[in-house]
Coordinates of C-alpha atoms in Angstrom, one line a residue:
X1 CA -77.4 18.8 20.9
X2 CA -78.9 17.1 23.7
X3 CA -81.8 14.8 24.0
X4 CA -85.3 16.2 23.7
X5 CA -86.8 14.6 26.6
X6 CA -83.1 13.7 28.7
X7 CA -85.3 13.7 32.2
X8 CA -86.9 9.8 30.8
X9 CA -83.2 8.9 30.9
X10 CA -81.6 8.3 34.5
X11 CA -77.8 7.2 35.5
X12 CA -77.2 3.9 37.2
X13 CA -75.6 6.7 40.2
X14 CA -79.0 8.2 40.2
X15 CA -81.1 5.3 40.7
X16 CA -78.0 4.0 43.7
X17 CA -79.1 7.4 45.4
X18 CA -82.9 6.9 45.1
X19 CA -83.3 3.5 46.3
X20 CA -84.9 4.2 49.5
X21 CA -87.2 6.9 48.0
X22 CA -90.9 6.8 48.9
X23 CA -91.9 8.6 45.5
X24 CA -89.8 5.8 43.5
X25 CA -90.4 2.4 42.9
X26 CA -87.4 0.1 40.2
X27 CA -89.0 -2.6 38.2
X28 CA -87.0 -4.7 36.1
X29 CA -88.4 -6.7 33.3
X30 CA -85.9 -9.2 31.4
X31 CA -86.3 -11.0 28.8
X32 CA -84.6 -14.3 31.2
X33 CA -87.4 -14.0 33.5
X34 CA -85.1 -16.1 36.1
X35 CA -82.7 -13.2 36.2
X36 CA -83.9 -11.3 38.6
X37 CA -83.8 -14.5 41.6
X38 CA -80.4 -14.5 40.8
X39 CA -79.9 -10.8 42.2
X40 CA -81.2 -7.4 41.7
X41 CA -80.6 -4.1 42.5
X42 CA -82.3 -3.5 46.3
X43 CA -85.5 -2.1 46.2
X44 CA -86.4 -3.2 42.6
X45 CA -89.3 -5.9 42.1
X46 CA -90.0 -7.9 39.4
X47 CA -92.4 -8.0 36.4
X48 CA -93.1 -10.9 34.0
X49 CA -93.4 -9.5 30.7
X50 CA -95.8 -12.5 29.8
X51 CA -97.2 -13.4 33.1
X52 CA -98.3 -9.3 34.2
X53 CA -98.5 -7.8 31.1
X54 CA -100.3 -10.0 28.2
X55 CA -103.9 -11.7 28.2
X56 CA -102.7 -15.2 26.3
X57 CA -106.8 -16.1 26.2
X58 CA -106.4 -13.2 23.2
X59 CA -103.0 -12.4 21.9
X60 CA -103.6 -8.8 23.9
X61 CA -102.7 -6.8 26.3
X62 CA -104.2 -6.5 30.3
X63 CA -106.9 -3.9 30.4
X64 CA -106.0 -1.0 32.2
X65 CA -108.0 -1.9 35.2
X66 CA -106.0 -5.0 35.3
X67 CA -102.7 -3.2 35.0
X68 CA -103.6 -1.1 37.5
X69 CA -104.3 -3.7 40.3
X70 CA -100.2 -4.6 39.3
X71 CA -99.5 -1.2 40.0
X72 CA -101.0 -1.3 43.4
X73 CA -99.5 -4.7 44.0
X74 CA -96.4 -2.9 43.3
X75 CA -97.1 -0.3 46.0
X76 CA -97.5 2.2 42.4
X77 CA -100.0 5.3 42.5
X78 CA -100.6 7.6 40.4
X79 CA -97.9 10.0 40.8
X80 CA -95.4 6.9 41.2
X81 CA -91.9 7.4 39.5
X82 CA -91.5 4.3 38.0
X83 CA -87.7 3.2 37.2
X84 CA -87.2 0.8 34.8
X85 CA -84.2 -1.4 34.0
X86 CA -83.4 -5.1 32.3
X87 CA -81.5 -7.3 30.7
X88 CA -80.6 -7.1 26.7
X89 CA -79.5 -3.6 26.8
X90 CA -83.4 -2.5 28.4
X91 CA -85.4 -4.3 25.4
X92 CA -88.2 -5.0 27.4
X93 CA -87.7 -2.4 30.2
X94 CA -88.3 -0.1 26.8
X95 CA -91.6 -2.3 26.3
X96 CA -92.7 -2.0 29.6
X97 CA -92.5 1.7 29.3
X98 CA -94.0 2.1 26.0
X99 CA -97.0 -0.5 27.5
X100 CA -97.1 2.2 30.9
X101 CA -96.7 5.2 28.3
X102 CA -99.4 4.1 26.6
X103 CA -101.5 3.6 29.2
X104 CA -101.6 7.3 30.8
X105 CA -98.8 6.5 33.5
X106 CA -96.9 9.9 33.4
X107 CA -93.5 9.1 35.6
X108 CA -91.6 6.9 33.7
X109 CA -87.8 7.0 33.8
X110 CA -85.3 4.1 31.9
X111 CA -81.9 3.4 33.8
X112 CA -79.0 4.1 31.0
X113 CA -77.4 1.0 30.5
X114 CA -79.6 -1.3 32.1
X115 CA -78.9 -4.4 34.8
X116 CA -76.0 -5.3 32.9
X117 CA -73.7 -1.4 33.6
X118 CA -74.8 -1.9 37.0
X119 CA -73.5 -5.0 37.1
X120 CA -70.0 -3.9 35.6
X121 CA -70.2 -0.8 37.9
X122 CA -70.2 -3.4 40.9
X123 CA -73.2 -1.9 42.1
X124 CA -74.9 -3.6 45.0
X125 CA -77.3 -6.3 43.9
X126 CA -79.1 -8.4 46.7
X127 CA -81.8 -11.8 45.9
X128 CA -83.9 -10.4 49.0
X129 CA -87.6 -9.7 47.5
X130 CA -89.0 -6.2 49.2
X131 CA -92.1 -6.4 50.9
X132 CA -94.1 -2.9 50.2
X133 CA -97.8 -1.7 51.5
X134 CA -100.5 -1.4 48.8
X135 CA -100.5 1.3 46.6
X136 CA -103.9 3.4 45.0
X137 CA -103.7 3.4 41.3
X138 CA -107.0 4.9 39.2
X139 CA -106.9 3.5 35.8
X140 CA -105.8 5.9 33.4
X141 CA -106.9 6.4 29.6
X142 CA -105.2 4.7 26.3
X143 CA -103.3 6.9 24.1
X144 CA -103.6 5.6 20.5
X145 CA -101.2 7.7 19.1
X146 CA -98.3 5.5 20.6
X147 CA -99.4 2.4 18.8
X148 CA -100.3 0.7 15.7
X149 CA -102.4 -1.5 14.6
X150 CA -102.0 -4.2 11.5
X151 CA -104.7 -2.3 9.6
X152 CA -103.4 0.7 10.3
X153 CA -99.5 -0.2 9.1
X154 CA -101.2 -1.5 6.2
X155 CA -103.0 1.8 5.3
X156 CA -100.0 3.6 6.4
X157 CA -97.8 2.1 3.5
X158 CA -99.6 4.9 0.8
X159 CA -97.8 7.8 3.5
X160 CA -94.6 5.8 3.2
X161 CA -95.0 5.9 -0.7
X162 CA -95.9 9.6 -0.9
X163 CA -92.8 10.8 1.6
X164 CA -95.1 11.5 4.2
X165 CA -94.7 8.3 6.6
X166 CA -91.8 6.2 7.6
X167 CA -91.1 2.4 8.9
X168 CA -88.3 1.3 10.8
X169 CA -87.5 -2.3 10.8
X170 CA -85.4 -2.4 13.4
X171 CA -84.3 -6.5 13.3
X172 CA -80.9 -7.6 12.4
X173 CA -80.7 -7.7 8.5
X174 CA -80.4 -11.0 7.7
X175 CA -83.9 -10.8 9.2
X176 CA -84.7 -7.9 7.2
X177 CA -84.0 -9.7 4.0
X178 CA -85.4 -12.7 4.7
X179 CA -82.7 -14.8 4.9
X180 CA -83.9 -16.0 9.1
X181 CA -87.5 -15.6 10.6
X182 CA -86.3 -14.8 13.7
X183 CA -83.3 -13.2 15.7
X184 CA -79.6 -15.1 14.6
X185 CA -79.5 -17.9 18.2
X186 CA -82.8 -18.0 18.9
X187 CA -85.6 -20.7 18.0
X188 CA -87.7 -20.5 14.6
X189 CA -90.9 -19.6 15.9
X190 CA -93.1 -20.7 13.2
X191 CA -93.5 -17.7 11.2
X192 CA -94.3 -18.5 7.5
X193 CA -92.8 -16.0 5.6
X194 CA -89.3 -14.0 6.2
X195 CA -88.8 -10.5 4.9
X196 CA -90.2 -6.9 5.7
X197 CA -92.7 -4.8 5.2
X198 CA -92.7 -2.6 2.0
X199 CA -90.7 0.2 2.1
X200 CA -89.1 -0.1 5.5
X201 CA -85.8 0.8 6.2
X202 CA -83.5 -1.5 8.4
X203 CA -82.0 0.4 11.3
X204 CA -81.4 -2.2 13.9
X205 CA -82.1 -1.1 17.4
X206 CA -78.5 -2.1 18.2
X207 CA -77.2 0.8 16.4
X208 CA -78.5 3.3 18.8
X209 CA -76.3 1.9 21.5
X210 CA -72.7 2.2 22.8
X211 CA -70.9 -0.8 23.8
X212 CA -71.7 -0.6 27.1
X213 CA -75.6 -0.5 26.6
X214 CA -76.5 3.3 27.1
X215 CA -77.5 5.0 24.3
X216 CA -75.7 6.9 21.9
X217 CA -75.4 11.0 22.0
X218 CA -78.2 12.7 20.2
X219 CA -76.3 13.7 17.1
X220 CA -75.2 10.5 16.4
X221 CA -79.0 9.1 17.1
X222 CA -80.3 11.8 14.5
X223 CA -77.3 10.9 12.1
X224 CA -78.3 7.2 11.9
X225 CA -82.1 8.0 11.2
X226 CA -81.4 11.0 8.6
X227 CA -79.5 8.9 6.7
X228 CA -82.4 6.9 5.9
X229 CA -84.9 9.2 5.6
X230 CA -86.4 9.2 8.9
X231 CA -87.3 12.6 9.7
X232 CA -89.2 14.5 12.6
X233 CA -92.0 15.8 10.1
X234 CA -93.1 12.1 8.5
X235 CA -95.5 9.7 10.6
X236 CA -93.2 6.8 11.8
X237 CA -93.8 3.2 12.3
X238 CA -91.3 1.4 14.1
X239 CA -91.9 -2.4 14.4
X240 CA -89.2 -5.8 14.8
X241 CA -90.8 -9.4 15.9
X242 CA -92.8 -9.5 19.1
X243 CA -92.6 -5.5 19.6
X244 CA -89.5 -5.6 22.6
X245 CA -86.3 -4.5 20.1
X246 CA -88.8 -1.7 18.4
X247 CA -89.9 -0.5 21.5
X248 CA -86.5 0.4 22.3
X249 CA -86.5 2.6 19.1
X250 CA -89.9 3.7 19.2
X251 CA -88.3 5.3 23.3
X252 CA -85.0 6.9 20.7
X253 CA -87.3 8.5 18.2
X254 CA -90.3 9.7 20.7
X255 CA -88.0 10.3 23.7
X256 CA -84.7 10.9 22.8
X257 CA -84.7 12.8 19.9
X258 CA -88.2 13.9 20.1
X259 CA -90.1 12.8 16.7
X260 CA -93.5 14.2 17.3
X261 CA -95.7 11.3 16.0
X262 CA -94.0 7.7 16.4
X263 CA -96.0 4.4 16.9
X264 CA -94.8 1.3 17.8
X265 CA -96.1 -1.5 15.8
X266 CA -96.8 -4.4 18.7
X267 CA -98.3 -7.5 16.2
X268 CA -94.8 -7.0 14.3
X269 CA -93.3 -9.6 12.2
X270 CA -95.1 -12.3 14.1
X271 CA -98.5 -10.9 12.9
X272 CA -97.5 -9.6 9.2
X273 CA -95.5 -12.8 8.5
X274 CA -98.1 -14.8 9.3
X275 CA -101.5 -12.8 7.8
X276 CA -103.6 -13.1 5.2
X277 CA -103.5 -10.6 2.3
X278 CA -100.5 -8.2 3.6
X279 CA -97.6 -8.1 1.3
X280 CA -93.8 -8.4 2.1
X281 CA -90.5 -7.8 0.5
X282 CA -87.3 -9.8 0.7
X283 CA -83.9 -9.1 0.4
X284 CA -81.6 -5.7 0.7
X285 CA -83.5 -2.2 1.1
X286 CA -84.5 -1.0 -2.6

């Protein structure tokens, strides 16, 4: 069995032999911002995750006229194929590409394995910043079927309790259960109440992945989500804390083994832990 959509995936060798393509342009997004100053493949330019991609003033995304004056700063049009890569095994290289996805940008690839196989493949890196021409980028149209809103999860829990819908908590488990409000080695962030939504399953995004970051074959992918009763007919939620790790899932399900109707669920844990009039469970799945 091989992946639905394998042409989303590309090989750290296939990104070495593109890099002075004038229909490609590498992005990487980590999560340590700083990263990328420190050396990055040649070619590639940076995005901020926070800085380029959110509107702090209100908790939201950049409109899509604002994302695409990025684009053209980036020397991206329309038909652009954008590569992206990052640290943490691609978490937010997945979240940039769910945030392009769902905002009509058609050539998206992810780089198996992220910066770190590159890295380990001794792969050229260079701390030179590339100077590029603008581009010509017309806004394209939001696709809601890519993402959920807090209302919408809510309503979504009677589908879960019928059959017909899914969610996919994809934190660690002691997350899951309530035990930490955030991910094991990172700062408590000031969410009020640990736990999951009702009826999720826990399948953390780290179990999609070999050792080495790329992602696991297609029959084991399918395997790990079947046993839990995540299945290509149901509607599927996937959602973690700030959106990054189920965005990496959300790019398995949709992409990689080709569920036909998956959202990703960007307010997460930091919005349902903290709302008004949503309930939660704690501890193990029931």
């Amino acid at each position: 069995m091989s992946y639905a959509n394998p042409n989303v995936l590309v090989s750290t060798d296939w990104v070495l032999e593109n890099l002075n393509n004038p229909e490609v342009r590498i992005l990487e997004v980590n999560e340590d911002i700083l990263l990328y100053d420190t050396g990055h493949i040649p070619g590639s330019q940076k995005i901020d995750w926070q800085a380029d991609l959110w509107d702090d003033t209100i908790r939201e995304f950049i409109q899509p006229h604002e994302l695409a004056a990025l684009f053209e700063r980036l020397d991206i049009s329309n038909d652009t194929t954008i590569v992206l890569y990052g640290d943490k095994n691609n978490w937010w290289a997945a979240y940039a590409f769910w945030f392009f996805s769902y905002n009509g940008h058609q050539k998206l690839k992810l780089m198996n394995g992220g910066r770190i196989k590159w890295i380990q493949e001794n792969k050229p890196l260079t701390t030179e910043v590339p100077s590029y021409p603008k581009g010509s980028y017309t806004p394209g149209q939001r696709d809601p079927s890519l993402r959920a809103f807090r209302d919408e999860v809510l309503a979504h829990l009677e589908k879960v309790k019928a059959g017909k819908g899914a969610l996919v908590d994809v934190r660690s488990p002691a997350e899951f259960t309530g035990e930490k409000t955030h991910m094991p080695e990172y700062p408590q962030e000031g969410v009020l109440r640990g736990g999951h939504i009702p009826g999720a399953k826990s399948i953390p995004w780290a179990t999609t992945v070999n050792p080495d970051g790329t992602f696991k074959s297609a029959e084991e992918l399918r395997a790990i989500y079947e046993s839990k009763g995540v299945t290509p007919d149901k509607e599927v939620i996937a959602y973690c804390r700030i959106a990054e790790r189920s965005s990496h899932s959300w790019f398995v399900l949709k992409h990689l083994l080709g569920f036909p109707n998956v959202k990703n669920y960007d307010g997460s844990w930091t919005e349902w832990g903290n709302a008004v009039g949503v309930p939660i469970e704690k501890g193990p799945e029931k």
